[in-house]
Coordinates of C-alpha atoms in Angstrom, one line a residue:
X1 CA 106.9 43.2 85.7
X2 CA 103.6 44.9 84.9
X3 CA 102.8 48.4 86.2
X4 CA 105.4 49.9 88.5
X5 CA 103.4 52.8 89.9
X6 CA 100.3 52.1 91.9
X7 CA 99.0 55.7 91.8
X8 CA 99.4 56.2 88.1
X9 CA 96.7 58.3 86.5
X10 CA 95.5 60.0 89.7
X11 CA 95.9 63.6 90.8
X12 CA 96.9 65.0 94.2
X13 CA 94.0 65.2 96.6
X14 CA 91.8 62.8 94.6
X15 CA 90.2 60.3 96.9
X16 CA 89.5 56.7 96.1
X17 CA 85.8 57.2 95.6
X18 CA 85.4 61.0 95.2
X19 CA 82.4 62.7 97.0
X20 CA 81.7 60.0 99.4
X21 CA 85.1 60.4 101.0
X22 CA 85.1 64.2 101.2
X23 CA 81.4 64.8 101.9
X24 CA 78.9 66.7 99.8
X25 CA 79.9 70.1 98.4
X26 CA 78.0 73.2 99.5
X27 CA 75.1 74.3 97.3
X28 CA 76.2 77.0 94.9
X29 CA 74.7 79.7 92.7
X30 CA 76.3 81.4 89.7
X31 CA 76.0 85.2 89.3
X32 CA 76.6 87.1 86.1
X33 CA 78.6 90.3 86.0
X34 CA 79.2 92.5 83.0
X35 CA 82.1 95.0 82.5
X36 CA 82.1 98.2 80.3
X37 CA 83.7 96.1 77.5
X38 CA 80.7 93.8 77.4
X39 CA 82.5 90.7 78.9
X40 CA 80.4 88.5 81.1
X41 CA 81.9 86.6 84.0
X42 CA 80.0 84.1 86.1
X43 CA 81.7 83.3 89.4
X44 CA 80.0 80.8 91.7
X45 CA 79.1 81.6 95.3
X46 CA 77.8 79.6 98.2
X47 CA 74.1 79.9 98.7
X48 CA 74.5 81.6 102.1
X49 CA 77.4 83.9 101.0
X50 CA 76.9 87.6 100.5
X51 CA 77.0 88.5 96.8
X52 CA 79.3 91.5 96.1
X53 CA 77.9 94.4 94.0
X54 CA 81.0 94.5 91.7
X55 CA 83.3 91.8 90.4
X56 CA 86.6 92.4 88.5
X57 CA 86.5 91.1 84.9
X58 CA 89.0 88.3 84.5
X59 CA 89.5 89.3 80.8
X60 CA 90.2 93.0 81.0
X61 CA 90.3 93.9 84.7
X62 CA 87.5 96.5 84.7
X63 CA 84.9 96.3 87.4
X64 CA 81.7 94.4 86.4
X65 CA 78.2 94.9 87.7
X66 CA 75.1 92.7 87.7
X67 CA 73.2 95.0 85.3
X68 CA 74.2 94.2 81.7
X69 CA 72.8 97.4 80.3
X70 CA 74.4 99.7 82.8
X71 CA 77.9 98.3 83.8
X72 CA 80.0 100.3 86.3
X73 CA 82.3 102.9 84.7
X74 CA 86.0 102.3 84.5
X75 CA 88.0 103.8 87.4
X76 CA 89.8 107.0 86.6
X77 CA 93.5 106.4 86.7
X78 CA 95.8 109.3 87.7
X79 CA 98.7 109.9 85.3
X80 CA 102.2 109.2 86.6
X81 CA 103.7 112.1 88.4
X82 CA 107.4 112.9 88.6
X83 CA 109.2 113.8 91.7
X84 CA 109.3 117.4 90.6
X85 CA 105.5 117.5 90.2
X86 CA 105.1 116.3 93.8
X87 CA 107.7 118.9 95.0
X88 CA 105.8 121.7 93.1
X89 CA 102.6 120.6 94.9
X90 CA 104.2 121.2 98.3
X91 CA 106.3 124.3 97.5
X92 CA 105.7 127.6 95.7
X93 CA 108.1 129.0 93.1
X94 CA 109.3 131.6 95.7
X95 CA 110.2 128.8 98.2
X96 CA 112.1 127.0 95.4
X97 CA 114.1 130.1 94.6
X98 CA 114.9 130.6 98.2
X99 CA 116.1 127.0 98.7
X100 CA 118.1 127.1 95.5
X101 CA 119.8 130.3 96.6
X102 CA 120.6 128.8 100.0
X103 CA 122.1 125.7 98.4
X104 CA 124.2 127.7 96.0
X105 CA 125.5 129.9 98.8
X106 CA 126.6 126.8 100.8
X107 CA 128.3 125.4 97.7
X108 CA 130.2 128.6 97.2
X109 CA 131.3 128.7 100.8
X110 CA 132.7 125.1 100.6
X111 CA 134.6 126.0 97.4
X112 CA 136.3 128.9 99.1
X113 CA 137.5 126.7 102.0
X114 CA 139.2 124.2 99.8

């Protein structure tokens, strides 16, 4: 028996004769974007699509612009904050002392009951 699989060597979605079955693809244009590290990416867009000002670099993730000599600056990332840092933003030291004193007083009262 010769050849047991009739669809051997094809990929999912491939038609029997390609473009004639699916129709013509939309006309496209490639736009160059450069990031601060000097990487160039060239995504393609439909001719009638709106071209974005910035495009994220697929190699390093920095934003890229269309001007090779003046790429956009890397975004400033905030350092990780601990829970204590967020609490200190909301409360003053005096508030913290008052809350601590209140909690200690409740703890002492519970210990006297037991």
